[in-house]
Short mmCIF file of C-alpha atoms in Angstrom, two decimals:
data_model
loop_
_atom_site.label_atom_id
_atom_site.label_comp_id
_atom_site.label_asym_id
_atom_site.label_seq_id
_atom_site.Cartn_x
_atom_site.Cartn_y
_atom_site.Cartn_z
CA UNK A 8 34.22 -4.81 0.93
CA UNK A 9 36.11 -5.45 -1.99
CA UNK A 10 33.37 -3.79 -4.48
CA UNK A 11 34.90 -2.52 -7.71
CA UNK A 12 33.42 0.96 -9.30
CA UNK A 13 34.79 2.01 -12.52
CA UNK A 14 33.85 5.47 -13.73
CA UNK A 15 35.16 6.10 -17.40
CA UNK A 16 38.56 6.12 -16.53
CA UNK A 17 41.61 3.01 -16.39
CA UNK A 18 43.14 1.91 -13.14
CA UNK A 19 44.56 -1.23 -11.16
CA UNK A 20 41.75 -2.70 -8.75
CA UNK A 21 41.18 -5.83 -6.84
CA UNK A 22 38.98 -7.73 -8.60
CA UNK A 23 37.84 -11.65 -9.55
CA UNK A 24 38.45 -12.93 -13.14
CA UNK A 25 34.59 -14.29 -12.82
CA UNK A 26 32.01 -14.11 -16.07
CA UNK A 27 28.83 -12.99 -15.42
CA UNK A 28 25.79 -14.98 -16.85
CA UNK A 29 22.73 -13.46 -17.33
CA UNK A 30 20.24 -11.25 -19.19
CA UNK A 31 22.81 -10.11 -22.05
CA UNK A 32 24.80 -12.76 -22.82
CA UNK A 33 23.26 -14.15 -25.90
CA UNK A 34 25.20 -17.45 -25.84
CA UNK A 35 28.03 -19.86 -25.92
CA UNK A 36 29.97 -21.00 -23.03
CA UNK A 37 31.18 -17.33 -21.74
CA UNK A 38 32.93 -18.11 -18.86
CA UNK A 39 -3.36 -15.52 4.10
CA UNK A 40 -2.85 -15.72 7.44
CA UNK A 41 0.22 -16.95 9.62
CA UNK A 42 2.22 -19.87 7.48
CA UNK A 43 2.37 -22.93 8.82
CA UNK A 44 4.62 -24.91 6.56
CA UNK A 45 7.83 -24.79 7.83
CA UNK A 46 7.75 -27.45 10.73
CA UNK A 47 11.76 -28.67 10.62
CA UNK A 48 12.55 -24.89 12.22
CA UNK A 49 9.87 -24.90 14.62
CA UNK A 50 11.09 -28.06 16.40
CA UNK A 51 14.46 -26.65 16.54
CA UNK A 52 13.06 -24.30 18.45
CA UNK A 53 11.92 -26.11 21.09
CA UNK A 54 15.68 -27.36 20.98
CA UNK A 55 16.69 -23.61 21.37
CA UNK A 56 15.22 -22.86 24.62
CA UNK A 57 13.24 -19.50 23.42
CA UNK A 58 13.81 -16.22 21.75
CA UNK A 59 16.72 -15.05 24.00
CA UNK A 60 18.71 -18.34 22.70
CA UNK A 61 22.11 -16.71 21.66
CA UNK A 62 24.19 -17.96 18.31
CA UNK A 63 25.77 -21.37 19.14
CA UNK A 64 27.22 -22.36 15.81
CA UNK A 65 26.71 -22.17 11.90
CA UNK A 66 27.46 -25.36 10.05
CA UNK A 67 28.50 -25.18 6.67
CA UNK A 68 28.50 -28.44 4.56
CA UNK A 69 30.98 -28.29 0.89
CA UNK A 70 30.32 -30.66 -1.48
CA UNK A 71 33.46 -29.88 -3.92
CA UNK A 72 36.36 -27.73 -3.00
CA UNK A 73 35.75 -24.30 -5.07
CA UNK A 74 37.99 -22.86 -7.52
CA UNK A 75 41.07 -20.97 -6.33
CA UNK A 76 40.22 -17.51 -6.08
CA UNK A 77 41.47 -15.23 -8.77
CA UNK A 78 44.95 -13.85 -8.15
CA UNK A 79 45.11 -10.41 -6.38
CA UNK A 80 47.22 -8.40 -8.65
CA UNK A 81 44.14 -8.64 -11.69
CA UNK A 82 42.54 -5.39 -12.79
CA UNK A 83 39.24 -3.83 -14.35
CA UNK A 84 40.09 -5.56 -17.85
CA UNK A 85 39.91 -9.01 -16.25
CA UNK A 86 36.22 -8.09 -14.82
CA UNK A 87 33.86 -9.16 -17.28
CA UNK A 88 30.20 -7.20 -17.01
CA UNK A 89 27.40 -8.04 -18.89
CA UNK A 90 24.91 -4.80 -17.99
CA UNK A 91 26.65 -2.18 -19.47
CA UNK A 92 26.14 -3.18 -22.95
CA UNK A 93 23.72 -6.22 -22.55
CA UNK A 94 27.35 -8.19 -23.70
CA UNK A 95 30.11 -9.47 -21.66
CA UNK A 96 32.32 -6.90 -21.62
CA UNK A 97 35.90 -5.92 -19.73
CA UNK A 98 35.04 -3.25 -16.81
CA UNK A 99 37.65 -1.03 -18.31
CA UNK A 100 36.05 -0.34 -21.91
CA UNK A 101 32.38 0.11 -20.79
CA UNK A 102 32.67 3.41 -19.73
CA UNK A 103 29.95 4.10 -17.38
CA UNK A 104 29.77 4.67 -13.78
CA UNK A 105 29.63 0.67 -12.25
CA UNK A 106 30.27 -1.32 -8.93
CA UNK A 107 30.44 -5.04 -8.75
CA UNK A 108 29.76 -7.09 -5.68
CA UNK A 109 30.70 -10.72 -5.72
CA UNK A 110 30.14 -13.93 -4.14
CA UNK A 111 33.16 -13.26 -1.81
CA UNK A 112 32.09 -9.93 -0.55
CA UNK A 113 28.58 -11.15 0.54
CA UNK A 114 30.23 -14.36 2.24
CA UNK A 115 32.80 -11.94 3.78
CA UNK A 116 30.29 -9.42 4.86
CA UNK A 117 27.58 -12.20 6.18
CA UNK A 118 24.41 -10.40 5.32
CA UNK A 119 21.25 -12.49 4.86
CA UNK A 120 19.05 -9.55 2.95
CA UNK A 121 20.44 -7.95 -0.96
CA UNK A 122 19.40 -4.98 0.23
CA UNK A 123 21.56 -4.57 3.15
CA UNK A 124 24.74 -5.15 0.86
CA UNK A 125 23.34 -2.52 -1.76
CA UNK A 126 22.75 -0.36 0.75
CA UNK A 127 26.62 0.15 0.96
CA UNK A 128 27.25 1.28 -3.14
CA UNK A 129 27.93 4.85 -3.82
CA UNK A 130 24.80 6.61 -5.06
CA UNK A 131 22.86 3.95 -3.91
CA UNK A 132 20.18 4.56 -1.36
CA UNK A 133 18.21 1.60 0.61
CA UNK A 134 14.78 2.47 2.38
CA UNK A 135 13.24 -0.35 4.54
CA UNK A 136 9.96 0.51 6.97
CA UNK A 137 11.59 -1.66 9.73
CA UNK A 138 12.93 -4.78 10.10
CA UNK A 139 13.62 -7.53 7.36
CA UNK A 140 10.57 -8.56 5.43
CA UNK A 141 9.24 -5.05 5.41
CA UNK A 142 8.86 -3.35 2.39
CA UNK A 143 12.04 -1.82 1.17
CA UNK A 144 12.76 0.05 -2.25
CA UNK A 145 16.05 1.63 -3.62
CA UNK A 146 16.77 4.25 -5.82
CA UNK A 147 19.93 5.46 -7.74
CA UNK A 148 21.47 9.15 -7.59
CA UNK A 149 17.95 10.43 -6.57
CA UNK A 150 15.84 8.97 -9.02
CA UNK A 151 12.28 7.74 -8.33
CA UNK A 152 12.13 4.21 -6.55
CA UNK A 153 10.08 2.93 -10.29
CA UNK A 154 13.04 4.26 -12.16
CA UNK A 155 15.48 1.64 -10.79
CA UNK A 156 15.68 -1.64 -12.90
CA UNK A 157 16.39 -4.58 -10.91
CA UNK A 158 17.17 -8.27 -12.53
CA UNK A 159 17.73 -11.38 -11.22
CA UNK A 160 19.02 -13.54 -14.33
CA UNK A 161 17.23 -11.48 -16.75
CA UNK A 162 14.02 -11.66 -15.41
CA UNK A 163 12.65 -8.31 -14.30
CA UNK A 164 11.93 -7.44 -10.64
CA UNK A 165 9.65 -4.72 -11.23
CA UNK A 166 5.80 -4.98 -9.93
CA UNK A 167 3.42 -3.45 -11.68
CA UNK A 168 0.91 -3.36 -8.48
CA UNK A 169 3.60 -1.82 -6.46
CA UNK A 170 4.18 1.97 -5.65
CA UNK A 171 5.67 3.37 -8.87
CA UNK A 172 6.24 0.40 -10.64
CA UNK A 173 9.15 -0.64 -8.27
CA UNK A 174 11.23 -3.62 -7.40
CA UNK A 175 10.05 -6.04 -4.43
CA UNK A 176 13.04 -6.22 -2.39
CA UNK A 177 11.41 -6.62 1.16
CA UNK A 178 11.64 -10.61 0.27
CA UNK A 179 15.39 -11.12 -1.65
CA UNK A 180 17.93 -13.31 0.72
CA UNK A 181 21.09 -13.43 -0.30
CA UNK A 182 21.80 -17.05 -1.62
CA UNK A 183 23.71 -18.74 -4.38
CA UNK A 184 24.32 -15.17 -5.63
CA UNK A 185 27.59 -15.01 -8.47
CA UNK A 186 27.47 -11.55 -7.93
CA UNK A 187 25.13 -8.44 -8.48
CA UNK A 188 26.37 -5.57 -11.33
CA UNK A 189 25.08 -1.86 -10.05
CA UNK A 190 25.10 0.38 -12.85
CA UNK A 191 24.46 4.28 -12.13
CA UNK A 192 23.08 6.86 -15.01
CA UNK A 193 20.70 6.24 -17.06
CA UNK A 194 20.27 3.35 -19.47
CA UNK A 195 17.39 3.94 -21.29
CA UNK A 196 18.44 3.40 -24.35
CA UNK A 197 19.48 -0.38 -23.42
CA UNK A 198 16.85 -1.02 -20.66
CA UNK A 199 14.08 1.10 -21.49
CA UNK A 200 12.62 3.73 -19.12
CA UNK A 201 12.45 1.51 -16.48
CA UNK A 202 15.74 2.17 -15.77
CA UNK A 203 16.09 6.14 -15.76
CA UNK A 204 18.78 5.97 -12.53
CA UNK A 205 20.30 2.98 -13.19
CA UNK A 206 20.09 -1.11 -13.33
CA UNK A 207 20.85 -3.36 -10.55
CA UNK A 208 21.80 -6.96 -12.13
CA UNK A 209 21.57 -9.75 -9.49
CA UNK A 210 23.29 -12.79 -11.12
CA UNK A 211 22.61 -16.66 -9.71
CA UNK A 212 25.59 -19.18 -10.40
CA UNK A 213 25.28 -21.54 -12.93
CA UNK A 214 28.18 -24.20 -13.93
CA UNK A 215 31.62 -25.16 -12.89
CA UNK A 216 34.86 -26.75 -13.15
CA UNK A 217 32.98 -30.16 -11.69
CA UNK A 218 29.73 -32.34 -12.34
CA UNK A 219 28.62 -31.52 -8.93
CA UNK A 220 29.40 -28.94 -6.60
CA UNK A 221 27.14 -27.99 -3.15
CA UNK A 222 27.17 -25.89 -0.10
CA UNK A 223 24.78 -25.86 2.78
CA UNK A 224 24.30 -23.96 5.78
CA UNK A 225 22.26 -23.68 9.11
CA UNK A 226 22.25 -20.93 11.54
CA UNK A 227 20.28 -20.06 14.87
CA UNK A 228 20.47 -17.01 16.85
CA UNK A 229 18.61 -15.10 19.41
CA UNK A 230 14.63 -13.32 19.00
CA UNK A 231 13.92 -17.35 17.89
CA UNK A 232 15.96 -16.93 14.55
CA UNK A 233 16.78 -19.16 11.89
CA UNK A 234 18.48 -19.14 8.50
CA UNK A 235 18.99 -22.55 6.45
CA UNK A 236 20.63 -22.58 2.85
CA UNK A 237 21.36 -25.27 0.04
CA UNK A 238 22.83 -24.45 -3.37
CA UNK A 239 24.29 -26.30 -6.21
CA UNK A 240 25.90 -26.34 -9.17
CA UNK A 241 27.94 -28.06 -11.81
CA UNK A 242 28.89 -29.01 -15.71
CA UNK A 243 28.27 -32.17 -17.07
CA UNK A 244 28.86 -32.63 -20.59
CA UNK A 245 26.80 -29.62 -22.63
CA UNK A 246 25.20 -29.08 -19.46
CA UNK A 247 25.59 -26.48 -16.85
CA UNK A 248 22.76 -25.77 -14.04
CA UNK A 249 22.68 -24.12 -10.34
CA UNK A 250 19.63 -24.19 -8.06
CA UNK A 251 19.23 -23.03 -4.44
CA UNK A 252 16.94 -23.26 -1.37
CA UNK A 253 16.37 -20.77 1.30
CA UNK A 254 14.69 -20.26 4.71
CA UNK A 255 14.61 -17.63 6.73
CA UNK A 256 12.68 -17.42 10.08
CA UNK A 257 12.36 -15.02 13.43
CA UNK A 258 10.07 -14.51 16.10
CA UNK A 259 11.44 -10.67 15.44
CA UNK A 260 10.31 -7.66 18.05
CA UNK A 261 7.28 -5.56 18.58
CA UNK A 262 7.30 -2.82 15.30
CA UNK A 263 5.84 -1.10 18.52
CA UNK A 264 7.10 1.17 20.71
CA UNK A 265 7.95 -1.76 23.68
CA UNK A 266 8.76 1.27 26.38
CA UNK A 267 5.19 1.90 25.43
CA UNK A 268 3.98 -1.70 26.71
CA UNK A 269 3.64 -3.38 23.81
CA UNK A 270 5.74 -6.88 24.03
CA UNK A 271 3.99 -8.84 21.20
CA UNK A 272 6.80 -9.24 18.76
CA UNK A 273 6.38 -9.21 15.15
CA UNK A 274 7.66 -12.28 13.17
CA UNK A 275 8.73 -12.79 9.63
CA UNK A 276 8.83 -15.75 7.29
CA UNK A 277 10.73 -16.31 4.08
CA UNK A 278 11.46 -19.10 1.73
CA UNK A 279 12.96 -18.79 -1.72
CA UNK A 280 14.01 -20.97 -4.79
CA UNK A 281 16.09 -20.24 -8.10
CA UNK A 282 17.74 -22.28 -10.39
CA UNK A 283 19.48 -21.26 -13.46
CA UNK A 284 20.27 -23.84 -16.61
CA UNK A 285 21.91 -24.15 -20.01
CA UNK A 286 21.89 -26.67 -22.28
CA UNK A 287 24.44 -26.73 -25.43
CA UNK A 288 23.48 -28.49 -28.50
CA UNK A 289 26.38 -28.54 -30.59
CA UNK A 290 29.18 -25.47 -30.81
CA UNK A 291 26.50 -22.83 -31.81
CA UNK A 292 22.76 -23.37 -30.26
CA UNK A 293 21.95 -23.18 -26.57
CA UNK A 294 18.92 -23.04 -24.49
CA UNK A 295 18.28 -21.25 -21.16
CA UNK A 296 15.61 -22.04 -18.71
CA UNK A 297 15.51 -19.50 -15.37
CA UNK A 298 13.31 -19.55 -12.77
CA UNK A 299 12.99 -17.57 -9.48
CA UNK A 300 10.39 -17.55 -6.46
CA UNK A 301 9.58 -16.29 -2.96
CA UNK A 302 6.91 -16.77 -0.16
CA UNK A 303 7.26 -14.35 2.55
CA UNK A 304 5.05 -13.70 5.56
CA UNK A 305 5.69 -10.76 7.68
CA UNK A 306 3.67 -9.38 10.66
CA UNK A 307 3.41 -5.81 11.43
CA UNK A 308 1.57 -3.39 14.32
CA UNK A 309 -1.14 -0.78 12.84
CA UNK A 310 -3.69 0.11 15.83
CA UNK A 311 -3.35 3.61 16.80
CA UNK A 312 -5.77 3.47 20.00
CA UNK A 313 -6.76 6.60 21.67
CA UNK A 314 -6.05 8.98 23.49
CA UNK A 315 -2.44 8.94 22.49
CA UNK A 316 -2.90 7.63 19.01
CA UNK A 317 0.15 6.16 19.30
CA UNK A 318 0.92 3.27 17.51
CA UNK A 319 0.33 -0.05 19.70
CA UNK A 320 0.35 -3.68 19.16
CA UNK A 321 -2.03 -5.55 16.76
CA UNK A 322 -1.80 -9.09 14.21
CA UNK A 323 -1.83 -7.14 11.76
CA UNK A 324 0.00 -9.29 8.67
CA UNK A 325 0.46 -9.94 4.92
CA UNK A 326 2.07 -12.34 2.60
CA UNK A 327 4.01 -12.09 -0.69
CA UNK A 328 4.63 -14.21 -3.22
CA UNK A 329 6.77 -13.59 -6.62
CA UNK A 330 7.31 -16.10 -9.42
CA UNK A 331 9.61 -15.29 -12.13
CA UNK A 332 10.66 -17.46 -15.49
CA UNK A 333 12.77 -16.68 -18.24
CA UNK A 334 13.10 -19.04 -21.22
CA UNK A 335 15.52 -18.39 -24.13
CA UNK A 336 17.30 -19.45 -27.02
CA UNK A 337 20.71 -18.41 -28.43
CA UNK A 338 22.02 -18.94 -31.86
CA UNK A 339 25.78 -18.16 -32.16
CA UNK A 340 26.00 -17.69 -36.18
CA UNK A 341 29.72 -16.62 -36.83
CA UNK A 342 29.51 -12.49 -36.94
CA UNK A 343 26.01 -12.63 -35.79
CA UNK A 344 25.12 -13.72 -32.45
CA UNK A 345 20.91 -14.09 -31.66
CA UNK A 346 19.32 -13.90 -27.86
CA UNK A 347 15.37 -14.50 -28.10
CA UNK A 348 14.00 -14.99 -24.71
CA UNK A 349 10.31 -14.80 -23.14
CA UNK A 350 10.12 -13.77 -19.57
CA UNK A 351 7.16 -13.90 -17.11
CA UNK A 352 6.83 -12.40 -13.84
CA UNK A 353 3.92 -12.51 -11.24
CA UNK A 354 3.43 -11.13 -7.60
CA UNK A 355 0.91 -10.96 -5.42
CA UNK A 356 0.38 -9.18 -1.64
CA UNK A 357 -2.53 -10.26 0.56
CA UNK A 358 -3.05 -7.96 3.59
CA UNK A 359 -4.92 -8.46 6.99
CA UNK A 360 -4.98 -5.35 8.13
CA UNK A 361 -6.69 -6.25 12.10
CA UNK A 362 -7.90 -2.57 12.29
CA UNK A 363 -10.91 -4.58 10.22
CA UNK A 364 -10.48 -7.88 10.32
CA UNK A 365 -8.11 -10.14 11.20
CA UNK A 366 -9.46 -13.46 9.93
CA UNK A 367 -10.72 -12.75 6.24
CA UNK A 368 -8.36 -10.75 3.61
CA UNK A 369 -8.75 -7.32 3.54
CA UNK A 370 -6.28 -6.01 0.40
CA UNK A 371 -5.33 -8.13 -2.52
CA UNK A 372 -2.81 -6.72 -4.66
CA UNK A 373 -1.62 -9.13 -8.20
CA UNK A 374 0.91 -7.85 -10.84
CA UNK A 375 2.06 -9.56 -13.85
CA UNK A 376 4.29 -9.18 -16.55
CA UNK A 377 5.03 -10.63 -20.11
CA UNK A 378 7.68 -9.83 -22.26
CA UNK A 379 9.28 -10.74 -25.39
CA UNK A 380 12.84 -9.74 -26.43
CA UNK A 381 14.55 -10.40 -29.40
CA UNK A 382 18.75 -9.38 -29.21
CA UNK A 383 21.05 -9.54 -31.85
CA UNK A 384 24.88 -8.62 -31.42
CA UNK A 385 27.35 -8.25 -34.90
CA UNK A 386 31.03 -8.06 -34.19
CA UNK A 387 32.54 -6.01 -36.82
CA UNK A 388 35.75 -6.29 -35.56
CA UNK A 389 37.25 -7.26 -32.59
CA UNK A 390 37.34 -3.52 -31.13
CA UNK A 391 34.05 -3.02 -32.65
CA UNK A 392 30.31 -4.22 -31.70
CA UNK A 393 27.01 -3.17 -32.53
CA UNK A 394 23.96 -4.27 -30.39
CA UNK A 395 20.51 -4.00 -31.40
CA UNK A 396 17.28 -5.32 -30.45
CA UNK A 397 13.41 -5.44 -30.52
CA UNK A 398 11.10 -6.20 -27.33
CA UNK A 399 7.58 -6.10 -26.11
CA UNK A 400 6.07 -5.61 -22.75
CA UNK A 401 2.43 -6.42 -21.47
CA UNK A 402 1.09 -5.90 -18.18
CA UNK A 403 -1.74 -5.89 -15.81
CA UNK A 404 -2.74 -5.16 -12.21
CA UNK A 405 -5.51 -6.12 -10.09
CA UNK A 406 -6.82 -4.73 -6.53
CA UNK A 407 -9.48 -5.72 -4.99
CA UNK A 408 -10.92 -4.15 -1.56
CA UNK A 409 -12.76 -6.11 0.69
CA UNK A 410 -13.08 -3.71 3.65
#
């Protein structure tokens, strides 16, 4: 994988001449049960034969020919970042410790999950309790799992009703991803003490060299799998937008031991939207509306039966859901450029845990967030920048226990 690290120190790297878009740039034109709504997969797999149907074929539908990749030869000061500083900024002159993955190293790599990509950066470590759609956390050069910031177009991952305050990541496919900034050390002086070991910066595509531009994508593979995708994006006039679909769906295996004799497998559901706007009105104002969501359904095995107390096969299951928005204006005043944005997040995790019940809803779990940020950048000079900012943060968490 072609992911670039730079770590305060100049030198020739592969690397994409692509702008990043996202929480920092302040402007301008920088370049309950089991689900049951997802019927178009089920009856392809009565077309499929069962869970032992192997890959046939992945069909992949373009809509505009892309732009030509960036030459090979480019270095670190043609990589523009955004999280270092909150500012697009050349890889080279940030200084700090920094991978980028982009959209051609997930393509080339063909995961479906974020996590399994991050799971390759240096000082990065992934922890997943099984198989996809099982909860999953990260941390950076051994800081707590809550001290990890992770945005996706400036909205905040973060839960408030999870473990520590940390990311949901069990539920994050891979799809219409620009590319995703990993920054290692602490930022708290930019981020807040949120992020303590670093800030993962997940970054959606939004415009392009045409009015229109789409890809789509369906695959099938064995254990009853499926994985559909549809993304676009374009620039017409003082417009620029992107907005993807995602579905993700297997029968999966037993979380039990099978050797053991348990053969009832464990499934897991996912479907995701994003989109990611801009509108320009005139050479200086702009307005940017984000928005991000995810159902998942995953089922898992928690019955410990005696003698053995080992663990055995149950319907055990839970769903997820996360909504995030972001909604901000940016006022490009000569010297002075202005970011004020508000930016709401809200997830909630329903449990049916079948050592109780299986039918009624055992654990309820909702977190929200509300924040307001105000971000003002003054170039001096051309060599010289000062960022400051103002922000507020409320949020609240609810559990509720009904045996």
């Amino acid at each position: 994988m072609r992911a670039r690290e730079h770590n305060n120190r100049c030198h020739p790297r592969r690397s994409d001449t692509t702008v990043s878009r996202g929480e920092g740039d302040p402007g301008g034109k920088v370049t309950t049960g089991p689900s049951t709504w997802a019927p178009f997969p089920r009856a392809l797999r009565a077309l499929a034969g069962g869970d032992k149907f192997l890959l046939l074929a992945t069909v992949a539908i373009c809509a505009a020919v892309s732009p030509a990749l960036a030459d090979e030869s480019t270095t670190d000061s043609e990589t523009i970042v955004v999280t270092a500083t909150r500012t697009p900024q050349p890889l080279d002159k940030t200084g700090t410790s920094m991978s980028v993955i982009t959209a051609d190293d997930i393509r080339t790599q063909q995961v479906d999950v974020v996590t399994d990509i991050l799971a390759e950066m240096p000082g990065l470590t992934v922890s997943r309790a099984g198989d996809v759609g099982q909860p999953a956390s990260i941390s950076i050069r051994g800081s707590e799992t809550g001290q990890t910031l992770v945005l996706v177009d400036g909205a905040r991952m973060n839960d408030p009703s999870s473990v520590d305050d940390q990311a949901i990541l069990a539920d994050l496919l891979v799809n219409n991803i620009d590319r995703i900034e990993v920054l290692r050390g602490p930022q708290s002086t930019v981020y807040g003490s949120d992020a303590v070991g670093g800030v993962v910066n997940i970054l959606t595509k939004r415009g392009g060299d045409t009015p229109f531009g789409g890809t789509a994508s369906a695959e099938g593979g064995s254990f009853d799998t499926w994985h559909l995708n549809a993304a676009t994006n374009g620039t017409t006039d003082n417009f620029e937008y992107g907005a993807a679909l995602n579905y993700f769906d297997t029968g999966g295996i037993s979380a039990a031991d099978s050797r053991n004799g348990n053969t009832e497998a464990d499934g897991y559901e996912n479907f995701g939207a994003t989109f990611n706007t801009r509108a320009h009105f005139g050479e200086h104002w702009s307005i940017d509306l984000r928005g991000y969501y995810t159902h998942g359904h995953d089922e898992f095995d928690d019955n410990f039966p005696p003698p053995l107390f080992r663990i055995a096969d149950s319907a055990a299951n839970n769903t997820n859901e996360l909504f995030a928005g972001y909604g901000g204006v940016n006022a490009n005043l000569g010297m002075l450029q202005n970011r004020l944005a508000f930016i709401a997040t809200l997830g909630t995790r329903d449990y049916f845990d079948s050592a109780s019940d299986t039918v009624h809803l055992n654990y309820d779990y909702e977190g929200s967030a509300t924040r307001l940020e105000y971000q003002g950048v003054l170039d001096f000079y051309a060599d010289n920048q000062l960022t400051f900012g103002a922000e507020t943060e409320e949020r609240s968490f609810r559990n509720d226990n009904f045996g």
